[in-house]
mmCIF file of C-alpha atoms in Angstrom:
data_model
loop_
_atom_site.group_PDB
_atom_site.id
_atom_site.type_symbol
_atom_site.label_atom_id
_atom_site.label_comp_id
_atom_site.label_asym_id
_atom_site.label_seq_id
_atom_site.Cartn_x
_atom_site.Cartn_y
_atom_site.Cartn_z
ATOM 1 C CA UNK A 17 10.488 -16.940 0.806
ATOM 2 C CA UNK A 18 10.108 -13.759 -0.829
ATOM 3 C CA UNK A 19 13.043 -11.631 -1.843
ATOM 4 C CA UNK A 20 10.659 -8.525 -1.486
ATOM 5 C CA UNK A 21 11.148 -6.930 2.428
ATOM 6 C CA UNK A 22 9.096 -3.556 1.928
ATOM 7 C CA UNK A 23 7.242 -4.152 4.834
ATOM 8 C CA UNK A 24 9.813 -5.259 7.449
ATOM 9 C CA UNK A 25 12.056 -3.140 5.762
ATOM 10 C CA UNK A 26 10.326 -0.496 6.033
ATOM 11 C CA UNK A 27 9.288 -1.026 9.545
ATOM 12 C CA UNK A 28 12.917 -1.290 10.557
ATOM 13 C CA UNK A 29 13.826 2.308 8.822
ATOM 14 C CA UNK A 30 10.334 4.277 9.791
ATOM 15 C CA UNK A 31 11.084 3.462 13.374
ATOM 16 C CA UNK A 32 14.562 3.939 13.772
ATOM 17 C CA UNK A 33 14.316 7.767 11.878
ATOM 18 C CA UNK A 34 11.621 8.811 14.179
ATOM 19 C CA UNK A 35 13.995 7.388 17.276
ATOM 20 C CA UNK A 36 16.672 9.231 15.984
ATOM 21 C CA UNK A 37 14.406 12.323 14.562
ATOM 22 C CA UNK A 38 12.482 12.484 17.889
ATOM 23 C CA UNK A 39 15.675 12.691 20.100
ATOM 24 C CA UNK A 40 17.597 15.025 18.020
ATOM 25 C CA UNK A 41 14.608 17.005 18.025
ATOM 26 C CA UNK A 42 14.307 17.030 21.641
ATOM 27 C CA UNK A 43 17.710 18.132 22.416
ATOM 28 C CA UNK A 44 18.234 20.798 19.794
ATOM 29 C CA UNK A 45 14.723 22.035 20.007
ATOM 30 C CA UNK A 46 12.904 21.454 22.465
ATOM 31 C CA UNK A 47 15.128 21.556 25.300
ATOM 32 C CA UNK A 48 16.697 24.812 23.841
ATOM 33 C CA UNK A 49 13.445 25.945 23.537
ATOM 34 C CA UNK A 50 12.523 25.266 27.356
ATOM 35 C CA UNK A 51 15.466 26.372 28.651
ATOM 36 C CA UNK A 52 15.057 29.921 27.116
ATOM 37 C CA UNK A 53 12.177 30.483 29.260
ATOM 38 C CA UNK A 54 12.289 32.956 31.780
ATOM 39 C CA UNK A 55 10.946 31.570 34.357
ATOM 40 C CA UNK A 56 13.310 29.196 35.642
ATOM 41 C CA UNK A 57 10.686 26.850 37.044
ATOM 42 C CA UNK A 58 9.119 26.769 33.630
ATOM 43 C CA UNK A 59 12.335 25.429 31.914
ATOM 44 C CA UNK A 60 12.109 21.792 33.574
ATOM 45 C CA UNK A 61 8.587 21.625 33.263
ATOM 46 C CA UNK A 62 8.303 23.001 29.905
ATOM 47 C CA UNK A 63 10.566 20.208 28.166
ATOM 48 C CA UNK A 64 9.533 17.598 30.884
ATOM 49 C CA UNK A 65 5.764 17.811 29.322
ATOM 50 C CA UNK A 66 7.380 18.275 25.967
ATOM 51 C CA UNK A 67 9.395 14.746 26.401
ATOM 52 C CA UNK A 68 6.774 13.189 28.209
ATOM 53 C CA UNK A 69 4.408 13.833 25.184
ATOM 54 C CA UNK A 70 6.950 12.162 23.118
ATOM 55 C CA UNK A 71 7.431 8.973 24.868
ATOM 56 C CA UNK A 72 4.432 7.159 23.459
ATOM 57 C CA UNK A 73 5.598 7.578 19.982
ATOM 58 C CA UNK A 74 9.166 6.587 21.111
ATOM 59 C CA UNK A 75 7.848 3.606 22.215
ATOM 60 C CA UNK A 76 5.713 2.834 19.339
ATOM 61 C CA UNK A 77 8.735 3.882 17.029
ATOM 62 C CA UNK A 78 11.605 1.376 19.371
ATOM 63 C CA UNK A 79 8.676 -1.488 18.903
ATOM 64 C CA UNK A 80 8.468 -0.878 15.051
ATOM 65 C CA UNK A 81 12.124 -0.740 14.663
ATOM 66 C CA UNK A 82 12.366 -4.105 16.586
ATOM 67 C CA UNK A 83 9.915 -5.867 14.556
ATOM 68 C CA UNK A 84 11.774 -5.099 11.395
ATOM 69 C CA UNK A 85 14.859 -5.495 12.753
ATOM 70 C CA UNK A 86 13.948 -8.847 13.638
ATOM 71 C CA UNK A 87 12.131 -9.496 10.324
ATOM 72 C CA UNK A 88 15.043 -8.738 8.251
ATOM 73 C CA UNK A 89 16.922 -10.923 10.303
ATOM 74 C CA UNK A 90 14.918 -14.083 9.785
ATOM 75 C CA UNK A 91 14.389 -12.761 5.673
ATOM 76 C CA UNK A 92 18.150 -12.441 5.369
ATOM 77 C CA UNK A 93 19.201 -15.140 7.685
ATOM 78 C CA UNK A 94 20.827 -17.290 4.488
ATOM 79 C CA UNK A 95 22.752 -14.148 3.380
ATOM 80 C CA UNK A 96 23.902 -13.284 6.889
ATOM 81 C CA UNK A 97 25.077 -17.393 6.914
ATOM 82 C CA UNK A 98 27.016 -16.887 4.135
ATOM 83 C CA UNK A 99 28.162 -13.049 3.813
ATOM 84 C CA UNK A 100 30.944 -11.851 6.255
ATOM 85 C CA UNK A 101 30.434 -8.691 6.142
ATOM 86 C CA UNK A 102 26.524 -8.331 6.691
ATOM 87 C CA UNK A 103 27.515 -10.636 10.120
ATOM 88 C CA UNK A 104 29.622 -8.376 11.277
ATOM 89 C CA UNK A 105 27.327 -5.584 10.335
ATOM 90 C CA UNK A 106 24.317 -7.086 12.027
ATOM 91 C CA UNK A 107 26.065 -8.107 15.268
ATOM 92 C CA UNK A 108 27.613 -4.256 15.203
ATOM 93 C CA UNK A 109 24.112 -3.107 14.812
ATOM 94 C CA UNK A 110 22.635 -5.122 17.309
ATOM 95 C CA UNK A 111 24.722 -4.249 19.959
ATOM 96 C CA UNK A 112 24.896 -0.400 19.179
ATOM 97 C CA UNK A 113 20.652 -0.794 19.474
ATOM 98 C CA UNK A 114 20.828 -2.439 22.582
ATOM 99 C CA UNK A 115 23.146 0.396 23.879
ATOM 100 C CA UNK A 116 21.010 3.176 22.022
ATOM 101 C CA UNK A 117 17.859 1.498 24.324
ATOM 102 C CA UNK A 118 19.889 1.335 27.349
ATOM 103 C CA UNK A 119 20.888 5.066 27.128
ATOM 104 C CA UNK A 120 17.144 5.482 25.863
ATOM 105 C CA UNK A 121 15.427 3.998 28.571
ATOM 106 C CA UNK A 122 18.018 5.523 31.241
ATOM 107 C CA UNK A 123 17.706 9.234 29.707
ATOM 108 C CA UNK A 124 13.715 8.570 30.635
ATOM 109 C CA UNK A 125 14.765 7.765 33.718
ATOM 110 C CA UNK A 126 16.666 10.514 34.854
ATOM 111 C CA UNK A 127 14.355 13.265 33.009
ATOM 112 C CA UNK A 128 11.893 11.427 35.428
ATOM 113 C CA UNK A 129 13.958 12.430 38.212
ATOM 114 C CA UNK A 130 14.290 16.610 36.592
ATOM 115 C CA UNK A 131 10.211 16.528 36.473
ATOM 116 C CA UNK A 132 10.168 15.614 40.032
ATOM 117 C CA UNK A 133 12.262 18.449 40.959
ATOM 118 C CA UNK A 134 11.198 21.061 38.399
ATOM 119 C CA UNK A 135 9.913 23.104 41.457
ATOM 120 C CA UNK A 136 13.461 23.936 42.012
ATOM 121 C CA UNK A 137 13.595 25.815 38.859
ATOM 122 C CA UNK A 138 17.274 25.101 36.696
ATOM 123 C CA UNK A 139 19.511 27.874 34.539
ATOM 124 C CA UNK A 140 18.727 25.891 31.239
ATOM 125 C CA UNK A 141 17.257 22.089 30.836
ATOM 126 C CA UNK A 142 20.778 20.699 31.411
ATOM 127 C CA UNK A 143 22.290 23.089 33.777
ATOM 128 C CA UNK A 144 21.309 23.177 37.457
ATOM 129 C CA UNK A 145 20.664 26.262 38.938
ATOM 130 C CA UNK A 146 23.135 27.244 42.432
ATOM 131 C CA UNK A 147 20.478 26.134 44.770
ATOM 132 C CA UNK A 148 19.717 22.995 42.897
ATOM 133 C CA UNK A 149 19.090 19.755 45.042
ATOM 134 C CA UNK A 150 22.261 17.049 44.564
ATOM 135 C CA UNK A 151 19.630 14.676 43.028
ATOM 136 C CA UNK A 152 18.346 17.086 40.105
ATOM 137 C CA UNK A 153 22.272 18.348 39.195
ATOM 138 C CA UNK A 154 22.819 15.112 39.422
ATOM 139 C CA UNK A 155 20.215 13.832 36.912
ATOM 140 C CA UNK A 156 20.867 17.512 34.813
ATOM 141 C CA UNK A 157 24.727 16.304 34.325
ATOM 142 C CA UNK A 158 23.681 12.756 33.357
ATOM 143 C CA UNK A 159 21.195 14.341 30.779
ATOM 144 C CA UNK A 160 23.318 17.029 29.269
ATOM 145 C CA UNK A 161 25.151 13.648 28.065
ATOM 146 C CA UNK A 162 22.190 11.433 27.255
ATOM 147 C CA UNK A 163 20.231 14.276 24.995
ATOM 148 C CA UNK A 164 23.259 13.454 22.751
ATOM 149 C CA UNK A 165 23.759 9.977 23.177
ATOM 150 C CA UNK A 166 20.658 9.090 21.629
ATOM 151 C CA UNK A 167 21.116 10.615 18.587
ATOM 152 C CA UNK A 168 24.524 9.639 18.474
ATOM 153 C CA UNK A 169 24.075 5.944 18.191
ATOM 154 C CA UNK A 170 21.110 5.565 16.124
ATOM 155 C CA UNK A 171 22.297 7.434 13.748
ATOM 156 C CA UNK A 172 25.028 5.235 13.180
ATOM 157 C CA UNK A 173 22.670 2.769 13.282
ATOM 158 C CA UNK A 174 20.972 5.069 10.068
ATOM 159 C CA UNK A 175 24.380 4.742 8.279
ATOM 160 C CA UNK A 176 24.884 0.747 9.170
ATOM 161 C CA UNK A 177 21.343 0.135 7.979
ATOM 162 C CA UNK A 178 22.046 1.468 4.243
ATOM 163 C CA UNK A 179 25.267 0.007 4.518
ATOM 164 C CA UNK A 180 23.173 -3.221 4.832
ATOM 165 C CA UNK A 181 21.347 -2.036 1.858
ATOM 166 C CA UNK A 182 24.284 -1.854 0.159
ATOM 167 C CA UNK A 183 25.721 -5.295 1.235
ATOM 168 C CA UNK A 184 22.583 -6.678 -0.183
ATOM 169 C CA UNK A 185 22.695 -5.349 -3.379
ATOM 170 C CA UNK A 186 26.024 -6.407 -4.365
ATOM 171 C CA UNK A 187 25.143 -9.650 -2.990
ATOM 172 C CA UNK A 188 22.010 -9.911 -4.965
ATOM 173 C CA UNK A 189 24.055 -8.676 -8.240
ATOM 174 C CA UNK A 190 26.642 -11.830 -7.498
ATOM 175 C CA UNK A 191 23.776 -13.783 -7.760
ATOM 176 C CA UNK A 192 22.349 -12.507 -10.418
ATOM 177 C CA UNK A 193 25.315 -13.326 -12.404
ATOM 178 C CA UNK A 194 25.565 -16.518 -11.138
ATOM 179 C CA UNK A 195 21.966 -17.353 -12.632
ATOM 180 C CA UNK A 196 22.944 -17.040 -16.118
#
């Protein structure tokens, strides 16, 4: 098999910095954005179009990542045999992207829930207004939390991935070495 991964590899990185790019976005933009509207009706619906807009390019961007997160798995899967450290690394990084989907797929969820209640206008995107139902300061708490969440994990999932890089390289040197 080829040692050359631009594709996959590429894959894998293009769609994890526009999940992570997207979401920190979202929060420190476009929900700060929304919620500075003075309408208070506006503020929900404002970032609710704003993430709803998004969420076909997050979905083509989590699909991307896990095809080339997959790919390099099955192009490094004698290294990983072998190497330690780039097992540990991949099990680490496999775990934090399932919990980076869950809290994906559930922050979705609950600004679902803050569309359906936008009527009820909110202080900012994450802060309920005093006459706010239960079920929207419920779902404003959750994603006050979640905005950052996102972010959170896949960037570490940014650093892990050129710590990979990295892992790969000096095992490619060792080999190198070994070959003459």
């Amino acid at each position: 098999m080829s040692e050359n991964n631009t594709v996959i590899r590429s894959m894998h990185d293009l769609g994890l910095a526009a999940w992570f790019g997207g979401n920190l976005m979202g929060a420190v933009g476009l929900n700060a954005a929304a919620a500075g509207a003075k309408d208070p009706v506006e503020r929900l619906t404002l970032s609710s179009v704003g993430w709803a807009k998004w969420a076909p390019v997050q979905l083509a961007a989590l699909a991307v990542h896990g095809i080339g997160g997959v790919g390099l798995i099955v192009a490094n899967r004698g290294r990983l045999g072998v190497q330690q450290g780039a097992r540990t690394n991949t099990a680490v990084k496999l775990t934090l992207t399932v919990a980076a989907l869950v809290a994906s797929f559930w922050s979705a969820s609950v600004g679902k829930k803050m569309a359906e209640h936008a009527n009820e206008g909110a202080e900012g995107t994450t802060e309920p207004s005093a006459n706010a139902s239960a079920t929207l300061a419920a779902a404003q708490r959750q994603q006050k939390i979640l905005q950052w969440t996102v972010p959170a994990l896949t960037g570490v999932l940014l650093v892990m991935g050129a710590q990979q890089g990295e892992q790969q390289r000096s095992q490619a040197g060792i080999l190198d070495k070994a070959r003459r």
